[in-house]
Each structure stands twice: as structure tokens, then as C-alpha cells.
mmCIF file of C-alpha atoms and ligand atoms in Angstrom:
data_model
loop_
_atom_site.group_PDB
_atom_site.id
_atom_site.type_symbol
_atom_site.label_atom_id
_atom_site.label_comp_id
_atom_site.label_asym_id
_atom_site.label_seq_id
_atom_site.Cartn_x
_atom_site.Cartn_y
_atom_site.Cartn_z
ATOM 1 C CA MET A 1 -206.357 -2.000 104.072
ATOM 2 C CA LYS A 2 -202.696 -1.654 104.366
ATOM 3 C CA ILE A 3 -200.824 -1.475 107.871
ATOM 4 C CA ILE A 4 -197.770 0.507 107.087
ATOM 5 C CA LYS A 5 -195.103 0.863 109.709
ATOM 6 C CA LYS A 6 -192.285 2.698 107.936
ATOM 7 C CA VAL A 7 -192.414 6.386 106.697
ATOM 8 C CA ALA A 8 -190.409 5.637 103.496
ATOM 9 C CA GLN A 9 -192.927 3.020 102.678
ATOM 10 C CA LEU A 10 -195.796 5.279 103.265
ATOM 11 C CA GLN A 11 -194.449 8.212 101.189
ATOM 12 C CA LYS A 12 -193.704 5.857 98.327
ATOM 13 C CA GLU A 13 -197.346 4.817 98.337
ATOM 14 C CA ILE A 14 -198.462 8.488 98.702
ATOM 15 C CA THR A 15 -196.396 9.635 95.808
ATOM 16 C CA LYS A 16 -197.961 6.896 93.575
ATOM 17 C CA LEU A 17 -201.650 7.687 94.733
ATOM 18 C CA LYS A 18 -201.042 11.488 94.035
ATOM 19 C CA LYS A 19 -199.552 10.760 90.757
ATOM 20 C CA ALA A 20 -202.757 9.054 89.942
ATOM 21 C CA GLY A 21 -204.801 11.943 90.994
ATOM 22 C CA LYS A 22 -206.177 10.637 94.211
ATOM 23 C CA THR A 23 -207.015 13.181 97.121
ATOM 24 C CA ILE A 24 -206.013 12.161 100.497
ATOM 25 C CA GLY A 25 -207.767 12.476 103.922
ATOM 26 C CA PHE A 26 -205.746 11.832 107.012
ATOM 27 C CA THR A 27 -206.839 11.283 110.626
ATOM 28 C CA PRO A 28 -204.337 11.354 113.287
ATOM 29 C CA THR A 29 -205.100 9.107 116.563
ATOM 30 C CA MET A 30 -203.230 7.602 119.308
ATOM 31 C CA GLY A 31 -205.157 4.410 118.893
ATOM 32 C CA ALA A 32 -207.468 3.002 121.571
ATOM 33 C CA LEU A 33 -210.283 3.750 118.915
ATOM 34 C CA HIS A 34 -213.723 4.282 119.955
ATOM 35 C CA LYS A 35 -216.948 5.329 117.837
ATOM 36 C CA GLY A 36 -215.910 8.952 117.880
ATOM 37 C CA HIS A 37 -212.671 8.010 115.813
ATOM 38 C CA VAL A 38 -214.715 5.616 113.559
ATOM 39 C CA THR A 39 -217.012 8.342 112.865
ATOM 40 C CA LEU A 40 -214.060 10.583 111.841
ATOM 41 C CA ALA A 41 -212.578 7.879 109.725
ATOM 42 C CA LYS A 42 -215.996 7.034 107.831
ATOM 43 C CA GLN A 43 -216.375 11.046 106.982
ATOM 44 C CA MET A 44 -212.856 11.052 105.864
ATOM 45 C CA VAL A 45 -213.253 8.102 103.673
ATOM 46 C CA LYS A 46 -216.557 9.523 102.327
ATOM 47 C CA GLU A 47 -214.986 12.791 101.450
ATOM 48 C CA ASN A 48 -211.588 11.554 99.830
ATOM 49 C CA ASP A 49 -210.292 8.890 97.408
ATOM 50 C CA ILE A 50 -207.876 7.646 100.080
ATOM 51 C CA GLY A 51 -208.184 7.692 103.956
ATOM 52 C CA ILE A 52 -205.144 7.252 106.095
ATOM 53 C CA VAL A 53 -205.414 6.976 109.890
ATOM 54 C CA SER A 54 -202.114 7.138 111.883
ATOM 55 C CA ILE A 55 -201.845 5.079 115.377
ATOM 56 C CA PHE A 56 -199.161 6.732 117.258
ATOM 57 C CA VAL A 57 -199.041 7.263 121.025
ATOM 58 C CA ASN A 58 -196.756 10.367 120.955
ATOM 59 C CA PRO A 59 -194.583 10.621 123.937
ATOM 60 C CA THR A 60 -193.771 14.258 123.486
ATOM 61 C CA GLN A 61 -197.216 15.445 124.466
ATOM 62 C CA PHE A 62 -197.590 13.436 127.729
ATOM 63 C CA ASN A 63 -196.864 15.586 130.768
ATOM 64 C CA GLU A 64 -197.165 12.729 133.200
ATOM 65 C CA ALA A 65 -195.166 9.550 132.763
ATOM 66 C CA SER A 66 -197.795 7.468 134.501
ATOM 67 C CA ASP A 67 -200.356 8.822 131.816
ATOM 68 C CA LEU A 68 -198.038 7.762 128.763
ATOM 69 C CA LYS A 69 -197.532 4.182 130.407
ATOM 70 C CA ASN A 70 -201.259 3.765 131.269
ATOM 71 C CA TYR A 71 -202.363 4.996 127.773
ATOM 72 C CA PRO A 72 -204.416 1.988 126.216
ATOM 73 C CA ARG A 73 -202.645 0.331 123.317
ATOM 74 C CA THR A 74 -205.004 -1.995 121.302
ATOM 75 C CA LEU A 75 -203.616 -2.109 117.632
ATOM 76 C CA LYS A 76 -205.156 -5.174 116.676
ATOM 77 C CA ASN A 77 -208.699 -4.217 117.680
ATOM 78 C CA ASP A 78 -208.137 -0.735 116.234
ATOM 79 C CA ALA A 79 -207.230 -2.112 112.910
ATOM 80 C CA ALA A 80 -210.299 -4.069 112.852
ATOM 81 C CA LEU A 81 -212.535 -1.102 113.445
ATOM 82 C CA LEU A 82 -210.745 0.899 110.639
ATOM 83 C CA GLU A 83 -210.930 -2.105 108.378
ATOM 84 C CA LYS A 84 -214.670 -1.933 108.733
ATOM 85 C CA ALA A 85 -214.860 1.735 108.292
ATOM 86 C CA LYS A 86 -213.122 0.937 104.846
ATOM 87 C CA VAL A 87 -210.033 2.996 105.562
ATOM 88 C CA HIS A 88 -207.320 2.345 103.050
ATOM 89 C CA ILE A 89 -204.148 2.837 105.046
ATOM 90 C CA VAL A 90 -203.135 2.434 108.739
ATOM 91 C CA PHE A 91 -199.935 4.072 109.566
ATOM 92 C CA ALA A 92 -198.483 2.666 112.771
ATOM 93 C CA PRO A 93 -195.115 4.027 113.265
ATOM 94 C CA SER A 94 -192.364 3.368 116.062
ATOM 95 C CA ASN A 95 -190.995 6.291 118.082
ATOM 96 C CA GLU A 96 -187.749 5.880 115.895
ATOM 97 C CA GLU A 97 -189.670 6.307 112.658
ATOM 98 C CA VAL A 98 -191.432 9.617 113.689
ATOM 99 C CA TYR A 99 -188.513 11.113 115.494
ATOM 100 C CA PRO A 100 -185.437 9.705 113.855
ATOM 101 C CA LYS A 101 -182.120 10.819 115.332
ATOM 102 C CA GLY A 102 -180.833 14.042 113.502
ATOM 103 C CA LEU A 103 -184.233 15.174 112.223
ATOM 104 C CA LYS A 104 -185.232 18.413 113.928
ATOM 105 C CA THR A 105 -188.854 18.187 114.543
ATOM 106 C CA THR A 106 -189.373 20.802 117.222
ATOM 107 C CA LEU A 107 -191.356 23.996 116.291
ATOM 108 C CA LYS A 108 -191.038 27.737 116.965
ATOM 109 C CA LEU A 109 -194.648 28.807 116.272
ATOM 110 C CA ASP A 110 -196.544 31.879 117.337
ATOM 111 C CA LEU A 111 -199.766 30.243 118.514
ATOM 112 C CA LYS A 112 -201.043 33.743 119.609
ATOM 113 C CA GLY A 113 -201.444 32.443 123.277
ATOM 114 C CA LEU A 114 -203.847 29.680 122.322
ATOM 115 C CA ASP A 115 -201.758 27.109 123.911
ATOM 116 C CA LYS A 116 -201.343 29.098 127.224
ATOM 117 C CA ARG A 117 -205.093 28.816 128.338
ATOM 118 C CA MET A 118 -207.208 26.080 129.802
ATOM 119 C CA GLU A 119 -205.262 22.909 129.055
ATOM 120 C CA GLY A 120 -202.008 24.762 128.792
ATOM 121 C CA GLN A 121 -202.304 25.786 132.531
ATOM 122 C CA PHE A 122 -202.463 22.285 133.586
ATOM 123 C CA ARG A 123 -200.464 20.456 130.885
ATOM 124 C CA LYS A 124 -197.257 22.033 130.539
ATOM 125 C CA GLY A 125 -195.646 21.390 127.049
ATOM 126 C CA HIS A 126 -198.572 19.374 125.929
ATOM 127 C CA PHE A 127 -199.569 21.529 123.024
ATOM 128 C CA ALA A 128 -195.919 21.785 121.946
ATOM 129 C CA GLY A 129 -195.830 18.086 121.714
ATOM 130 C CA VAL A 130 -199.089 17.948 119.778
ATOM 131 C CA CYS A 131 -198.058 20.457 117.206
ATOM 132 C CA GLN A 132 -194.731 18.569 117.020
ATOM 133 C CA VAL A 133 -196.096 15.461 116.067
ATOM 134 C CA VAL A 134 -199.031 16.801 113.854
ATOM 135 C CA LYS A 135 -196.660 18.879 111.813
ATOM 136 C CA ARG A 136 -194.280 15.724 111.556
ATOM 137 C CA LEU A 137 -197.326 13.419 110.437
ATOM 138 C CA LEU A 138 -198.505 16.188 107.934
ATOM 139 C CA ASP A 139 -195.243 16.340 106.487
ATOM 140 C CA ILE A 140 -195.106 12.589 105.941
ATOM 141 C CA THR A 141 -198.760 12.250 104.599
ATOM 142 C CA THR A 142 -199.044 15.647 102.833
ATOM 143 C CA PRO A 143 -202.967 15.310 102.940
ATOM 144 C CA ASP A 144 -205.598 17.440 101.268
ATOM 145 C CA SER A 145 -207.703 17.309 104.147
ATOM 146 C CA LEU A 146 -207.020 16.608 108.028
ATOM 147 C CA TYR A 147 -209.742 15.298 110.211
ATOM 148 C CA MET A 148 -210.016 16.150 114.045
ATOM 149 C CA GLY A 149 -212.604 15.905 116.647
ATOM 150 C CA GLN A 150 -214.453 18.767 118.430
ATOM 151 C CA LYS A 151 -213.943 17.124 121.837
ATOM 152 C CA ASP A 152 -210.348 18.309 121.767
ATOM 153 C CA PHE A 153 -211.666 22.004 121.283
ATOM 154 C CA GLN A 154 -208.362 23.784 122.022
ATOM 155 C CA GLN A 155 -206.174 21.112 120.287
ATOM 156 C CA PHE A 156 -207.973 21.535 116.910
ATOM 157 C CA THR A 157 -208.080 25.376 117.295
ATOM 158 C CA ILE A 158 -204.242 25.263 117.795
ATOM 159 C CA ILE A 159 -203.714 22.969 114.795
ATOM 160 C CA ASP A 160 -205.866 25.389 112.737
ATOM 161 C CA GLN A 161 -203.600 28.250 113.834
ATOM 162 C CA MET A 162 -200.472 26.225 113.138
ATOM 163 C CA ILE A 163 -201.638 25.249 109.702
ATOM 164 C CA ALA A 164 -202.312 29.016 109.025
ATOM 165 C CA ALA A 165 -198.967 30.145 110.661
ATOM 166 C CA LEU A 166 -196.936 27.688 108.557
ATOM 167 C CA LYS A 167 -199.120 28.022 105.377
ATOM 168 C CA ILE A 168 -199.546 24.163 105.300
ATOM 169 C CA PRO A 169 -201.833 23.313 102.084
ATOM 170 C CA THR A 170 -204.149 21.096 104.134
ATOM 171 C CA ARG A 171 -207.787 21.794 104.911
ATOM 172 C CA LEU A 172 -208.647 21.206 108.387
ATOM 173 C CA VAL A 173 -212.049 19.394 109.034
ATOM 174 C CA VAL A 174 -213.702 19.392 112.495
ATOM 175 C CA CYS A 175 -216.212 16.551 113.278
ATOM 176 C CA ASP A 176 -218.849 16.651 116.105
ATOM 177 C CA ILE A 177 -218.407 15.257 119.451
ATOM 178 C CA VAL A 178 -219.849 11.627 119.710
ATOM 179 C CA ARG A 179 -221.351 10.773 122.913
ATOM 180 C CA GLU A 180 -222.466 7.494 124.756
ATOM 181 C CA LYS A 181 -226.308 7.236 125.138
ATOM 182 C CA SER A 182 -225.670 8.691 128.727
ATOM 183 C CA GLY A 183 -224.030 11.902 127.167
ATOM 184 C CA LEU A 184 -220.716 11.122 128.138
ATOM 185 C CA ALA A 185 -218.202 12.116 125.520
ATOM 186 C CA MET A 186 -216.449 9.288 123.987
ATOM 187 C CA SER A 187 -212.812 9.207 124.764
ATOM 188 C CA SER A 188 -210.049 6.577 124.793
ATOM 189 C CA ARG A 189 -209.517 7.258 128.312
ATOM 190 C CA ASN A 190 -213.064 6.203 129.257
ATOM 191 C CA SER A 191 -211.815 2.683 129.183
ATOM 192 C CA ARG A 192 -209.905 3.275 132.244
ATOM 193 C CA LEU A 193 -212.881 4.442 134.359
ATOM 194 C CA THR A 194 -214.368 2.349 136.847
ATOM 195 C CA GLY A 195 -217.990 1.233 136.365
ATOM 196 C CA ASP A 196 -219.137 3.479 138.956
ATOM 197 C CA HIS A 197 -217.167 6.519 137.852
ATOM 198 C CA LYS A 198 -218.264 5.966 134.184
ATOM 199 C CA LYS A 199 -221.891 6.105 135.434
ATOM 200 C CA ARG A 200 -221.530 9.245 137.392
ATOM 201 C CA ALA A 201 -219.207 10.790 134.656
ATOM 202 C CA THR A 202 -222.672 11.832 133.093
ATOM 203 C CA ILE A 203 -222.612 14.743 135.615
ATOM 204 C CA ILE A 204 -220.012 16.614 133.000
ATOM 205 C CA TYR A 205 -222.336 16.687 130.040
ATOM 206 C CA GLU A 206 -225.246 17.441 132.407
ATOM 207 C CA THR A 207 -223.414 20.262 133.885
ATOM 208 C CA LEU A 208 -222.358 21.758 130.378
ATOM 209 C CA GLN A 209 -226.007 21.436 129.325
ATOM 210 C CA TRP A 210 -227.079 23.195 132.566
ATOM 211 C CA ILE A 211 -224.742 26.226 131.619
ATOM 212 C CA LYS A 212 -226.466 26.487 128.138
ATOM 213 C CA LYS A 213 -229.845 26.350 129.661
ATOM 214 C CA ASN A 214 -228.922 29.045 132.356
ATOM 215 C CA LYS A 215 -226.579 31.200 130.261
ATOM 216 C CA ASN A 216 -228.735 34.190 130.472
ATOM 217 C CA ARG A 217 -229.732 33.840 134.031
ATOM 218 C CA TYR A 218 -226.655 33.926 135.971
ATOM 219 C CA SER A 219 -223.459 36.034 135.639
ATOM 220 C CA LEU A 220 -220.470 34.097 133.830
ATOM 221 C CA SER A 221 -218.644 33.919 137.222
ATOM 222 C CA ASP A 222 -221.671 32.461 138.970
ATOM 223 C CA LEU A 223 -222.359 30.154 136.113
ATOM 224 C CA LYS A 224 -218.911 28.678 136.300
ATOM 225 C CA GLN A 225 -218.775 28.564 140.194
ATOM 226 C CA LYS A 226 -222.044 26.667 140.033
ATOM 227 C CA ALA A 227 -220.682 24.364 137.425
ATOM 228 C CA LEU A 228 -217.599 23.714 139.465
ATOM 229 C CA ASP A 229 -219.854 22.944 142.451
ATOM 230 C CA LYS A 230 -222.148 20.681 140.493
ATOM 231 C CA MET A 231 -219.231 18.316 139.147
ATOM 232 C CA SER A 232 -217.482 18.450 142.726
ATOM 233 C CA ILE A 233 -219.134 15.009 143.578
ATOM 234 C CA PRO A 234 -217.134 12.367 145.648
ATOM 235 C CA GLY A 235 -214.199 11.029 143.454
ATOM 236 C CA PHE A 236 -214.438 13.728 141.078
ATOM 237 C CA LYS A 237 -212.322 17.017 140.967
ATOM 238 C CA PRO A 238 -212.932 19.391 138.139
ATOM 239 C CA GLU A 239 -209.944 21.430 137.163
ATOM 240 C CA TYR A 240 -211.377 24.184 135.285
ATOM 241 C CA VAL A 241 -214.764 25.489 133.685
ATOM 242 C CA SER A 242 -213.993 28.124 131.151
ATOM 243 C CA ILE A 243 -216.405 30.087 129.058
ATOM 244 C CA VAL A 244 -214.219 31.316 126.145
ATOM 245 C CA ASN A 245 -214.438 33.073 122.591
ATOM 246 C CA GLY A 246 -214.222 30.130 120.380
ATOM 247 C CA ASN A 247 -211.804 31.905 118.136
ATOM 248 C CA THR A 248 -209.309 33.346 120.590
ATOM 249 C CA LEU A 249 -210.060 30.910 123.505
ATOM 250 C CA LYS A 250 -209.846 33.888 125.957
ATOM 251 C CA ASN A 251 -212.294 34.107 128.745
ATOM 252 C CA ILE A 252 -215.304 36.192 127.931
ATOM 253 C CA ARG A 253 -216.827 38.730 130.296
ATOM 254 C CA LYS A 254 -220.006 39.295 128.538
ATOM 255 C CA MET A 255 -222.044 36.617 126.555
ATOM 256 C CA GLY A 256 -223.682 39.356 124.327
ATOM 257 C CA ALA A 257 -220.176 40.700 123.021
ATOM 258 C CA HIS A 258 -219.115 37.654 121.320
ATOM 259 C CA ASP A 259 -220.705 35.641 118.335
ATOM 260 C CA TYR A 260 -218.886 32.363 118.892
ATOM 261 C CA VAL A 261 -218.870 31.120 122.683
ATOM 262 C CA VAL A 262 -217.782 27.789 123.937
ATOM 263 C CA VAL A 263 -217.768 26.370 127.372
ATOM 264 C CA CYS A 264 -214.880 23.776 128.072
ATOM 265 C CA THR A 265 -214.217 21.912 131.074
ATOM 266 C CA ALA A 266 -211.464 19.362 132.358
ATOM 267 C CA VAL A 267 -212.567 16.992 135.335
ATOM 268 C CA TRP A 268 -210.783 14.285 137.194
ATOM 269 C CA ALA A 269 -212.900 11.118 137.683
ATOM 270 C CA GLY A 270 -210.646 9.228 140.010
ATOM 271 C CA GLU A 271 -207.383 8.836 138.244
ATOM 272 C CA VAL A 272 -208.779 9.626 134.812
ATOM 273 C CA ARG A 273 -208.750 13.111 133.358
ATOM 274 C CA LEU A 274 -211.786 13.729 131.086
ATOM 275 C CA ILE A 275 -212.459 16.807 129.054
ATOM 276 C CA ASP A 276 -215.514 18.037 127.305
ATOM 277 C CA ASN A 277 -217.187 21.158 125.731
ATOM 278 C CA ILE A 278 -220.120 22.349 124.066
ATOM 279 C CA ILE A 279 -220.658 25.380 121.969
ATOM 280 C CA LEU A 280 -222.932 27.899 123.606
ATOM 281 C CA LYS A 281 -223.278 30.436 120.590
ATOM 282 C CA LYS A 282 -222.170 30.249 116.973
HETATM 283 O O1 PAF B 301 -206.024 13.780 119.769
HETATM 284 C C1 PAF B 301 -205.117 13.108 119.780
HETATM 285 O O2 PAF B 301 -205.436 11.850 119.919
HETATM 286 C C2 PAF B 301 -203.678 13.303 119.630
HETATM 287 O O3 PAF B 301 -203.435 14.647 120.199
HETATM 288 C C3 PAF B 301 -203.069 13.584 118.142
HETATM 289 C C4 PAF B 301 -203.871 14.475 117.376
HETATM 290 C C5 PAF B 301 -203.347 12.256 117.539
HETATM 291 C C6 PAF B 301 -201.530 13.879 118.228
HETATM 292 O O4 PAF B 301 -201.028 12.880 118.995
#
């Protein structure tokens, strides 16, 4: 496995691989890798000749300076996990490599309002930063396939829209959420939970499952309110529970009127903001 820090070196390598007819898979990450990332990486390696993982804590997608500062950085451990997963190249660039002076990387994109809902209400500018970095990384790596996780439901939906809007010749592959035995969705942020909060954070998945089980029993507004109440345990603060059309991310009014329905939530567990979702219907 090669660890490459410079854009020019990575591009030279990729040009060589493409000339030799190799297919390229790419998984962008911000490091602090867990089993969810490793599952993505393994699927990518299985489905492509060459698997590339980027590790870059992208400053432009953080709307709180403290979140950026506290984001775990564990490159040595990450590299060991990716080596085991048989990843071929780890791309770990500096800010200057990703955003060199003089290169315009901001985008004007029609995201059809996908970025305004749910996370967009609470994390201003977040998705502009995500699109900016993913576009830049796709420009650098020019992969055949891009691998992202379902846990960030809104994120992959937006990236899918960006790929379509900019006609980027890359296929998006979305991998299932990987959960702890307790049901808690794996996340780099879980490492910042206290032991007690980690135990009780299982309330999030339990509540999402409760919604699935009771989706035809209550009205949608009752379901959402009851879910918010269930997750309002001491030390926890749910920000939203949204039951949305999986394509448009618009709140739905009637379960029966849609083929693809997802429930998404964001919950503060102490100082740590967790997101999760499950598909109610597809
Ligand atoms: O999901 C993440 O870790 C990040 O948002 C991503 C896609 C790597 C962009 O920085």
C-alpha cells in the first residue's frame, strides 16, 4: 500500500494505472476510520482493480471551529486498517494540496434544494464544503466508482445530484450502514462519546426501529413527536426527526403516496452530534 501526500504524485500514478487498463475505485474519508469505513474500502477493493482511500479533514465543511479542532486524527491507525483491507493507495494531502492558492474550487451548483433540508437547517454551509471537497477529490482521482455510506443519507443524495448536474463520469456506490452490536451506527464521532452516553445512544436506533414498526399506527406528525420525546433522555437533545421522500428529501405528508421513504435524525449526545437513518420503504 502506498501513502501519497502530493496531488502531482497521485495523478502520475493514476495516469499509469489507467494506461494499463485498470479500473479505479475511490472512497473519500476524513480518517478516524472504523468498521464502517473498512467495509466500504473492502467492497471498493473487491469491485475495482485499484482502490484509493483519501484521508482529509476538510475544513470547509465544518460550521463550528471546535468541531474541526476536536475531530479525531489517527493517520497511523487508519493506514494500518486500510493496509489490512488491501487498499492500494492512501491519499493523505495537506490543506495546501487540496486548496492551492489560485485554484478556484468553490462550486455553483443546482442541488434542487436537497442541501436546504434536515442537516442544511442546522449546519449552514456544510454541504457546500462537502461538494467542494468531493468534486476536487474526484477531479484528482478520476475514479470509475465512488464509494459512500448510507449513514450520511443526505450527503450521498447530494453527491449523486452533483454527479448528475456536472455530468461527472463516475458511478456512485452506496454501502449499508454498519452498526455496533448495540445498534448504534458506527461513526468517527462515537470515539468522543463518554462510556455512559455511548451506552444510552442506542436509544437512537431503537427509536428509528420503533418508527418503522409503528409507521402505519400513528399520523406522521405524532410519530415524529413521539420519537423526539423518546430520544429526549437526560444529556440527549434530538435536533430533528424527518420522514422524507428518499429522492427529494422533502418531508412527506402521507406514507402511502411515496415508494421511497426514509426517516433521518440528528441527536446531540452531550457534546457529540450523531446522525442516523433507516429506510422505511423502498
Ligand atoms: O463523510 C465524510 O467523511 C466527509 O463528508 C467526506 C465525504 C469525506 C468529505 O469530506
